[in-house]
Structures are given as structure tokens and as C-alpha cells.
Coordinates of C-alpha atoms and ligand atoms in Angstrom, one line a residue:
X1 CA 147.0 124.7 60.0
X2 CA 143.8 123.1 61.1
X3 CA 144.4 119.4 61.7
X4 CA 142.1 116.6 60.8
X5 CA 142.1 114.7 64.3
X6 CA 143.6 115.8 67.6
X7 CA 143.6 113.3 70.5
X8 CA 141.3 114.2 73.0
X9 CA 143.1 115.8 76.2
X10 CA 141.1 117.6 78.7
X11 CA 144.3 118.2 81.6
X12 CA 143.2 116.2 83.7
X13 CA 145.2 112.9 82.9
X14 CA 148.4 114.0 83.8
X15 CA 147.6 113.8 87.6
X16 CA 145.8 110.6 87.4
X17 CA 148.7 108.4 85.4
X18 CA 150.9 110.1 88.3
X19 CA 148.5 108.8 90.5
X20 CA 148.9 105.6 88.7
X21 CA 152.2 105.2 88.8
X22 CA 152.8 106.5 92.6
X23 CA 150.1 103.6 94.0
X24 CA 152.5 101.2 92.1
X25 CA 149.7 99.5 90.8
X26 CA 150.2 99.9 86.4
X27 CA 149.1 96.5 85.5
X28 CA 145.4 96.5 84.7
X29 CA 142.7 96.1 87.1
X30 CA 143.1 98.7 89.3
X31 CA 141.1 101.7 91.0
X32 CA 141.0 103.3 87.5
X33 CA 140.0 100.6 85.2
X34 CA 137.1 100.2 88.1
X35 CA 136.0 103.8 87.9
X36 CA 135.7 103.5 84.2
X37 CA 134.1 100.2 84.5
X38 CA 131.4 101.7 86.9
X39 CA 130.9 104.7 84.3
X40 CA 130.6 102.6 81.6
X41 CA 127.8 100.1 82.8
X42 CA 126.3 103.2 84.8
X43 CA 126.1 105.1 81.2
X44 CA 125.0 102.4 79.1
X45 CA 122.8 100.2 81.1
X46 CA 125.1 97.3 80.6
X47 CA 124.9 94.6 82.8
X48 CA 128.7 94.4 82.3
X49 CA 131.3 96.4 81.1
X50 CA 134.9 95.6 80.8
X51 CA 137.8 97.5 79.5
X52 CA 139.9 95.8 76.7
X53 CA 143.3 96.9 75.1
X54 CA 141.5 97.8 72.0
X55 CA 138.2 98.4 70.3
X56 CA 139.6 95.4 68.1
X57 CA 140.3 93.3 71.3
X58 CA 136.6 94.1 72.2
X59 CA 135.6 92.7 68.8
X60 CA 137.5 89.7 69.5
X61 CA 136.3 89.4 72.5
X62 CA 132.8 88.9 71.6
X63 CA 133.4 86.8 68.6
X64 CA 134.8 84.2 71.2
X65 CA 132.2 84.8 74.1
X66 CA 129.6 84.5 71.1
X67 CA 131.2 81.0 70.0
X68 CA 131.9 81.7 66.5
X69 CA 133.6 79.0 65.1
X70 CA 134.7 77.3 61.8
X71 CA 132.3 77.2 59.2
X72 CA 130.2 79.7 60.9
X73 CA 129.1 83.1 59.1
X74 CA 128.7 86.6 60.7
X75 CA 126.6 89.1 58.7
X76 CA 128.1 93.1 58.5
X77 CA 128.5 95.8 56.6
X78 CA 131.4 96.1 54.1
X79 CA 131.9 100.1 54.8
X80 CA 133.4 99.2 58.0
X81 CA 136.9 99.3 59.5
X82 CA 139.1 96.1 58.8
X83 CA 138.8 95.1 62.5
X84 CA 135.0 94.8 62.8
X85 CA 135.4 91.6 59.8
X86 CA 138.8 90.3 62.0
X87 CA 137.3 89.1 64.7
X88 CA 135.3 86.7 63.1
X89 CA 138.0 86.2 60.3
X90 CA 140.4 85.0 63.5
X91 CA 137.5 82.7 64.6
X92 CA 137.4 81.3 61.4
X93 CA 134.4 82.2 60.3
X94 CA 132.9 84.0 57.2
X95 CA 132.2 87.9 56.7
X96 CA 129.1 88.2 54.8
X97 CA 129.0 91.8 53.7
X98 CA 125.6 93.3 52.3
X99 CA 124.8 96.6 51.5
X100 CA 124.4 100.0 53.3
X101 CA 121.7 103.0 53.5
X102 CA 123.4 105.4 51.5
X103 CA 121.4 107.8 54.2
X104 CA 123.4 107.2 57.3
X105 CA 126.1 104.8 55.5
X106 CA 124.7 102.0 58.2
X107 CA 124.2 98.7 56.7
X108 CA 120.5 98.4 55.6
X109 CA 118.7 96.3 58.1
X110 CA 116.2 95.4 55.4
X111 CA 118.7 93.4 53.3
X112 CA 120.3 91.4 56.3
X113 CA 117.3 88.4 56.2
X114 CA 118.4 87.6 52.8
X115 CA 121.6 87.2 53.6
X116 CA 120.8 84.7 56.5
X117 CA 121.6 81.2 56.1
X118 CA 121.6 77.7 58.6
X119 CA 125.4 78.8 58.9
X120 CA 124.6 82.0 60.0
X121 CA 125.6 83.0 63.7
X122 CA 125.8 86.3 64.8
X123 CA 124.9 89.6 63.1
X124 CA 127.9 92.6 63.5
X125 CA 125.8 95.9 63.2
X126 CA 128.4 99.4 62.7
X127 CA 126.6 102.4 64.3
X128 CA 128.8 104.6 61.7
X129 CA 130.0 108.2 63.1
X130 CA 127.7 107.5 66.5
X131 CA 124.5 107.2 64.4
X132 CA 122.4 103.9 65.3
X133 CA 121.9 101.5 63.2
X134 CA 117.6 100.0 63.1
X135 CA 118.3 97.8 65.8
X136 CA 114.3 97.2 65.9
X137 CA 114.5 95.1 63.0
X138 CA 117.8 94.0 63.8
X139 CA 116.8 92.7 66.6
X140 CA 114.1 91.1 64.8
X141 CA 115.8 89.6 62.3
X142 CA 118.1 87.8 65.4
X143 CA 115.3 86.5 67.4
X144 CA 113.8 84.9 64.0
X145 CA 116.6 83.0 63.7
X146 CA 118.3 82.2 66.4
X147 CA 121.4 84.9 66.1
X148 CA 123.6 87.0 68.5
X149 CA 123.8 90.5 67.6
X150 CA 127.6 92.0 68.3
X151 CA 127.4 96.1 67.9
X152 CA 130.2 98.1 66.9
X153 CA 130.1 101.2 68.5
X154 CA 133.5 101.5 68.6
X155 CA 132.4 104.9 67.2
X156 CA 129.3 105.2 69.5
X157 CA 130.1 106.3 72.8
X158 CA 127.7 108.4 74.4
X159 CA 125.5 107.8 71.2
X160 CA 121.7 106.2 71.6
X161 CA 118.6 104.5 69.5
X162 CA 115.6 105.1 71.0
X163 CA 116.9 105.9 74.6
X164 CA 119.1 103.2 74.4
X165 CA 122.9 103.7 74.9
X166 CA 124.7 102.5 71.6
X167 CA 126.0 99.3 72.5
X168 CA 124.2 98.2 74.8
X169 CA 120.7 96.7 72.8
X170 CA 122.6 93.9 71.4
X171 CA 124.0 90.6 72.9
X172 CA 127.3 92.7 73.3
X173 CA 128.5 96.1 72.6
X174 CA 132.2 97.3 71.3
X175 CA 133.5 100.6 72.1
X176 CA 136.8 101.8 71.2
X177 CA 139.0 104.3 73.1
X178 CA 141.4 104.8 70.1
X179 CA 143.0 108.4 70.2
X180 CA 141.0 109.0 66.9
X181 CA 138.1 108.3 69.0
X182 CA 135.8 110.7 71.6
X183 CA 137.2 109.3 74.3
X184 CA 141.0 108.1 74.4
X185 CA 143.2 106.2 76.3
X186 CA 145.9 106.5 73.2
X187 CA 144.8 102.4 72.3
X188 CA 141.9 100.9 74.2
X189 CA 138.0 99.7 74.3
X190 CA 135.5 97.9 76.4
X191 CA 132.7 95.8 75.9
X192 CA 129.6 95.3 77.2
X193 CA 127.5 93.2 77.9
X194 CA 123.6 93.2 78.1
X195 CA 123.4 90.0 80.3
X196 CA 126.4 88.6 82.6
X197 CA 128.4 86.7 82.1
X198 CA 130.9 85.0 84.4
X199 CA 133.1 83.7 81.2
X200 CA 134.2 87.2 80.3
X201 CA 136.4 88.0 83.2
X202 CA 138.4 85.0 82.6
X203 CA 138.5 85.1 78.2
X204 CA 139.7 88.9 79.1
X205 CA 142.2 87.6 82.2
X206 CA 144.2 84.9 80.5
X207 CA 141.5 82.7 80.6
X208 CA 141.9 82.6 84.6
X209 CA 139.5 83.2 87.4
X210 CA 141.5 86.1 88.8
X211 CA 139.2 89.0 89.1
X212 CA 137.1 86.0 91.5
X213 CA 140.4 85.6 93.4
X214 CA 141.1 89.5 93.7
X215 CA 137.6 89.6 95.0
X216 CA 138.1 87.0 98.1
X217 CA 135.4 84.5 96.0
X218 CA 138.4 82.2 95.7
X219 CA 141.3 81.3 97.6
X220 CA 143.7 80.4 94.4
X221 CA 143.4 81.4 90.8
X222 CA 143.6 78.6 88.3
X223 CA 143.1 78.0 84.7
X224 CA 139.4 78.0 83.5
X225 CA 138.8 78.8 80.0
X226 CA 140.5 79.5 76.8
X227 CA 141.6 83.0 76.8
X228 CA 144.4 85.7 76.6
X229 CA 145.0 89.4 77.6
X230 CA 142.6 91.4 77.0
X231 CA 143.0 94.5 80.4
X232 CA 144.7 97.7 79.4
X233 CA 147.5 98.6 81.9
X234 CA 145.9 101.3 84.7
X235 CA 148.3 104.1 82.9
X236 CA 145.7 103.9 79.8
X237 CA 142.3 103.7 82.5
X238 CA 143.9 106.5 84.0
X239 CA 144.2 108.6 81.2
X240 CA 140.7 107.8 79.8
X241 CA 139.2 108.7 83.6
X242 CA 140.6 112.3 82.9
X243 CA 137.9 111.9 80.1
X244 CA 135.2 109.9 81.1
X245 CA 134.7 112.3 84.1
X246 CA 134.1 115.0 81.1
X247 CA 131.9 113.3 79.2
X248 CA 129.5 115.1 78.7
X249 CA 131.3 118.7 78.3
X250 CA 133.3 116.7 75.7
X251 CA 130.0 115.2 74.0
X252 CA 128.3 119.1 74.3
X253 CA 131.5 120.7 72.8
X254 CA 131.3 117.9 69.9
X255 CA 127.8 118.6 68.8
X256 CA 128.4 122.0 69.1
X257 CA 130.9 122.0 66.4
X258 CA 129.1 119.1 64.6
X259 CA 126.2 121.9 64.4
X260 CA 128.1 124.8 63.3
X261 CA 129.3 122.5 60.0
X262 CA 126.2 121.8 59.1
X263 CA 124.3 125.3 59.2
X264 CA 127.4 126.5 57.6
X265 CA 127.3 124.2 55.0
X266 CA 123.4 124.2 54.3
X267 CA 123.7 126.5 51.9
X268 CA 125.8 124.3 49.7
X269 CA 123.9 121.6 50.2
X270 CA 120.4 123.6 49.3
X271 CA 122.2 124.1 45.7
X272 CA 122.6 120.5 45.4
X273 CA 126.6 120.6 45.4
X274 CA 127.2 118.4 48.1
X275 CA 125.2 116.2 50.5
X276 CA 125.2 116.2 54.4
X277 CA 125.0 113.7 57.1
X278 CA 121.3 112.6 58.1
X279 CA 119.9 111.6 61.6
X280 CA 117.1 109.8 61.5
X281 CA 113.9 110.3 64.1
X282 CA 115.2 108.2 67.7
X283 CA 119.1 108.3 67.3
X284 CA 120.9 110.9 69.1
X285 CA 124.6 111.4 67.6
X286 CA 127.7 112.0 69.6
X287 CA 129.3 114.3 66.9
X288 CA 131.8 111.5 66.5
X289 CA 132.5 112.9 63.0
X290 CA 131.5 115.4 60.5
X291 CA 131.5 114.5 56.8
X292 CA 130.0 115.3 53.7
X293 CA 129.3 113.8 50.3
X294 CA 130.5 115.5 47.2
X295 CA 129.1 114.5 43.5
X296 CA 131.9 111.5 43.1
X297 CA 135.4 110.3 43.5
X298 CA 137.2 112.9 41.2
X299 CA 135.5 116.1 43.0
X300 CA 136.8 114.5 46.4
X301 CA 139.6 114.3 45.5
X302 CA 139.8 117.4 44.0
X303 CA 138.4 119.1 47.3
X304 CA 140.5 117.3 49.5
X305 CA 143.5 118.5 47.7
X306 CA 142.1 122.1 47.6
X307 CA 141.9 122.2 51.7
X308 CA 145.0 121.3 52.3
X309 CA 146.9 123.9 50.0
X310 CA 144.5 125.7 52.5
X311 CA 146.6 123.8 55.0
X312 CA 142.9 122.0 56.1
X313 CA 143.1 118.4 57.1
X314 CA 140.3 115.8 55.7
X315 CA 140.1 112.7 55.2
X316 CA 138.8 109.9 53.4
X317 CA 137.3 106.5 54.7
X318 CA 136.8 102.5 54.6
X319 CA 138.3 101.0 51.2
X320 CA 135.0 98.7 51.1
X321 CA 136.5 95.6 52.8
X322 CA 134.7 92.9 50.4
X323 CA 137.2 94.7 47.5
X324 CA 140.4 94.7 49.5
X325 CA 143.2 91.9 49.3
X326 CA 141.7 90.4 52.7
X327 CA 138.4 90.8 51.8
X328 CA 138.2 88.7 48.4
X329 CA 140.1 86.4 50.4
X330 CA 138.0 85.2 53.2
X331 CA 134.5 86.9 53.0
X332 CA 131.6 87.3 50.1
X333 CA 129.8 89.9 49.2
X334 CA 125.4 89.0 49.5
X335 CA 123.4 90.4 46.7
X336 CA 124.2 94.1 45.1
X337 CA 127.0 96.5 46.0
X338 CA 124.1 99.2 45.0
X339 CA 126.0 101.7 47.6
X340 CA 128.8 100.4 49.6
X341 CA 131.5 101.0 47.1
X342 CA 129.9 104.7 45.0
X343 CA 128.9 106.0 48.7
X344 CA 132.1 105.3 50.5
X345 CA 134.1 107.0 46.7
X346 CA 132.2 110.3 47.7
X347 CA 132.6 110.5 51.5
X348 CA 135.1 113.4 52.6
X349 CA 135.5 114.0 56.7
X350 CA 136.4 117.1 58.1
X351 CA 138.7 118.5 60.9
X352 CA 136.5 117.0 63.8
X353 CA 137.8 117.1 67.5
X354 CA 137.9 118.1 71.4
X355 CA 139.3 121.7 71.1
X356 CA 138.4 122.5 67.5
X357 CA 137.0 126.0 67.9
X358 CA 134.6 128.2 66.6
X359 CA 136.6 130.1 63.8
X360 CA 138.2 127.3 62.8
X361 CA 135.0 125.4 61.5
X362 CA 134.0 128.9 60.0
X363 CA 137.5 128.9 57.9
X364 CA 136.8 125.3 56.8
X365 CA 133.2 126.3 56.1
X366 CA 134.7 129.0 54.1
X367 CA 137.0 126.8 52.4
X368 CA 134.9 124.3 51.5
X369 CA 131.9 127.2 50.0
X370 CA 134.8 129.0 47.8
X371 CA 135.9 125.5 46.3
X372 CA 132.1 125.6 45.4
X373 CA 132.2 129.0 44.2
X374 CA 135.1 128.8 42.1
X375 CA 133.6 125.8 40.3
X376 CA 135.8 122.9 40.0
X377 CA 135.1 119.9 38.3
Ligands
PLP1 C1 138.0 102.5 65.6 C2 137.2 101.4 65.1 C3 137.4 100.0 65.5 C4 138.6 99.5 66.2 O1 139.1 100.2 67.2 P1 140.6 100.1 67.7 O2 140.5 100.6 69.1 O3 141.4 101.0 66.9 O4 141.0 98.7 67.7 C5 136.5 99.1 65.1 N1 135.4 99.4 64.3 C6 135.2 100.7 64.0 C7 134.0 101.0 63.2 C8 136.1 101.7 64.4 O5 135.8 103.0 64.0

């Protein structure tokens, strides 16, 4: 059996939730969640980083830091994961989904200015699988009119655009530390962001000035702003430090794997029976995730099923979120859904994960070439 996903888990966690748990210190904000906090601004550049309960929570977080309001729109991709729309959803604002590249599934940063409207507030870019989205023009399209730019890099740790750590160009950045993630602390994420802020400590601390208080700045700790929790407990900081401290022999071990399924599969793509992944010039990947296209829905299907007689795990991904229940309910779709919906039909990821080894990408390599060979539909 060759899963699709295992949790990350490098051995070094066990000690440091004991360690945790012995300092009786578990609620958040502790030497842990400052260690990561340290690695992640140290990593990215950010001029702050803060640990959240979720990559969601991240996305949340930002929405509100951003001001999105009622009446507001937020411009994204629809080949994203439900939360990314969410935030702004909660906010009540509207998801404007337009299309993506069918290159590096990204949403096309040449259709976004289009989309832009005097209600417009914030564009949500999704650097898919750890690729980067053309934050140039992005950017661009912000400073023309006035808009925040909120990343989701939930996907994009250790990830960059032109030297630039993935989540970190925009206004703010969301990283999530899901255990389908790179990095895990089982549910988790941070944001960052690219200028400081004082509001954030308090929107993530129960709208309080705590962290100021914990500091010595302050003498009590009162009310401030609108807010609610936002910290992860140390037990989940902890666990992600085992990982974080291994970044990059977890990063190295990912694109080593990420490499060995695409030679392997080159040949199949040279024949024109399925496509790969494409990096374009100035993004460097993480090896978040390894997928490939197949010619449409029915040969996916039929693959997927194929592997795991084979007892190989894939999967599928993003139901494009302007045709689910949620979607049609509170966002619109701008201009033509030329690749969203047939690209995301024909996307099939493979096993992908900290531990995976060598043989095992050559058995799904195998797999996959003798579903080729045997010609299905
Ligand atoms: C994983 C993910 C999220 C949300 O992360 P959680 O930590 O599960 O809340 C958001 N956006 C994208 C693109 C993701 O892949």
C-alpha cells in the first residue's frame, strides 16, 4: 500500500510536546510558538509573523486586518480550497472568481483588471502546489487601484517568486500547517505580514493587548479591538518546531521525489498521453504536490481507480467553488470559465509526502506507464 498523504513526522516532536507539557506552559504563546515565530519572519522576510489555529484562521485573519466589509468584493481564483472564498464570505463580502492558467492552474493575473470594480478591495492570489502566482502584475494591478493583495500560500511554505519567500510580497501572506501540508502541527497556520502592524496581536489575542502586557509594555491588559482566538496551543508550536528546525532536509527530500515523478513520467508525457506540472522561469517550488493531467474526466477516473486495485492512493482536487452549493450562493463568476472547471476535471495527484521513498515513486511510475500501455479509454 502506498498512501496518498502521510503527516509529516521527523522524531523530533515527541520530546518537544514533552517539553511542552513539563514547562506547564500549553496555552499558546510560549517559547515554542516564539521559535516558530522567529523562523517564520527570519525565512520569509516578513515584518511579522504570527501563528494562527489554522491556515483558515490566517485567511480570516487577514480579511479583518484588511477591513473587508459588507458590500465589498475580493477577487480569487475559483480552483481554490473552500476556505480561501470563506474569509471574505464571513466578512460579508463577495468572491469574484475568474479564470486560471491552465499552465500552473494559478489564477491568470492578466484577467484580474477586468474583474476590478469601485467595490473591489483586496485581491486573494493561490500560489497552487508552492508555485507563485505573477505577483509583478498582481502587484500592479493592486497599486492601480487602490487594493490589498492577501496570498494564499497555505500551500507555499518554503516556496519563492523571484527570490521572494511566497507569502511574503503581498500586503499579507497565509500559510497553513494542516497535516496534509509540508509542515504540520496536525491543524494550524500563520500569517504574515509585510509591514507591522500593532492590530494583529490583539485581532489574534481576543482582541486584547496581551502579548504588550506579557512584554512589560503595559501594566494591565484590556479590551482593544474586535477580535477572537486566533494562537494555537504550545502542544501544536511544539510539534511543528520538530519540523521547522528540518526545513530544509524536508523541502530537499520533497523535490527529490517531486523530481523522480517527473523524469519517470516524461516519457508518457513525450507521447502526449498525459500532461505534467510546469514551473515557470523565477518560481522555485517546494514539492508541495505532484500531479498530472490526464486527457479528461473519464480517463481520471479510470486511472484513479486502476492505482488503487494497485493499492496506490491519488487523489483528486477543488470542485471549482463558483459551481458548488456555497458558491452560486454568495459569489459570481467574472467572464469565461475557459479552464477552471475542464482543468480541475483532469487533475489527478499522486502519493506525495515526507518519507515516501525511492521505490515507491518507481512502482507508482510503473503503475501509472502500464495503465498507458494497456490502453484504457
Ligand atoms: C490547506 C489550504 C487552506 C486552509 O488550510 P487549513 O489549515 O486546513 O485551514 C487554504 N487554502 C489552500 C489553498 C489550502 O491548500
Amino acid at each position: 500500500m502506498i498512501p496518498f498523504n502521510i503527516p509529516p513526522y521527523t522524531g523530533r516532536e515527541d520530546e518537544y510536546v514533552l517539553q511542552a507539557i513539563h514547562s506547564h506552559k500549553i496555552c499558546g504563546d510560549g517559547a515554542f510558538t516564539q521559535k516558530c515565530h522567529d523562523w517564520l519572519a527570519r525565512h520569509t522576510g516578513a515584518a511579522q509573523a504570527l501563528l494562527t489555529t489554522s491556515g483558515s484562521s490566517a485567511l480570516d485573519m487577514a480579511a479583518i486586518l484588511c477591513g473587508v466589509g459588507p458590500g465589498d468584493e475580493v477577487i480569487l481564483p475559483s480552483y481554490t480550497f473552500s476556505a480561501t472564498a470563506n474569509a471574505f464570505v464571513l466578512a460579508g463580502a463577495t468572491p469574484v472568481f475568474v479564470d486560471i492558467r491552465p499552465d500552473t492552474m494559478n489564477i491568470d493575473e492578466t484577467l484580474i483588471e477586468d474583474a476590478v470594480t469601485d467595490r473591489t478591495r483586496a485581491i486573494c492570489p493561490v500560489h497552487y502546489a508552492g508555485v507563485g502566482c505573477e505577483m509583478d502584475q498582481i502587484l500592479a494591478v493592486a497599486r492601480r487601484h487602490g487594493l490589498k493583495v492577501i496570498e494564499d500560500a497555505a500551500q507555499g511554505v518554503m516556496a519563492s517568486y523571484k527570490g521572494q519567500a511566497l507569502g511574503s510580497i503581498g500586503d499579507y501572506g497565509c500559510f497553513s500547517f494542516h497535516e496534509s501540508k509540508n509542515y504540520s502541527m496536525g491543524e494550524g497556520g500563520a500569517i504574515l505580514l509585510r509591514q507591522e502592524d500593532p492590530r494583529a496581536e490583539m485581532v489574534r489575542e481576543k482582541g486584547t493587548n496581551r502579548a504588550r502586557f506579557l512584554r512589560g509594555q503595559v501594566d494591565k491588559y484590556t479590551w482593544e479591538v474586535a477580535g477572537t482566538s486566533f494562537l494555537p496551543s504550545e502542544l501544536n508550536a511544539a510539534y511543528l518546531w520538530g519540523q521547522l528546525e528540518l526545513a530544509d532536509q524536508i523541502n530537499a527530500a520533497r523535490l527529490h521525489s517531486w523530481q523522480l515523478y517527473y523524469d519517470g513520467l516524461a516519457p508518457l508525457a513525450r507521447d502526449g498521453h498525459i500532461e505534467l506540472p510546469y514551473i515557470p522561469d523565477g518560481c522555485v517550488h517546494n514539492g508541495h504536490m505532484f500531479y498530472i493531467k490526464t486527457r479528461d474526466l473519464a480517463q481520471r477516473t479510470a486511472l484513479s481507480g486502476y492505482l488503487k486495485q494497485r493499492g496506490i492512493g491519488s487523489a483528486f482536487h477543488y470542485v471549482p467553488l463558483h459551481s458548488a452549493a456555497a458558491g452560486l450562493r454568495y459569489g459570481r463568476f467574472h467572464g469565461e470559465d475557459k479552464y477552471t472547471t475542464r482543468e480541475s476535471e483532469r487533475l489527478l495527484r499522486l502519493p506525495m509526502y515526507y518519507g515516501l521513498t525511492d521505490s515507491q515513486i518507481a512502482q507508482v511510475v510503473e503503475a501509472v506507464t502500464a495503465f498507458y500501455r494497456e490502453s484504457r479509454p
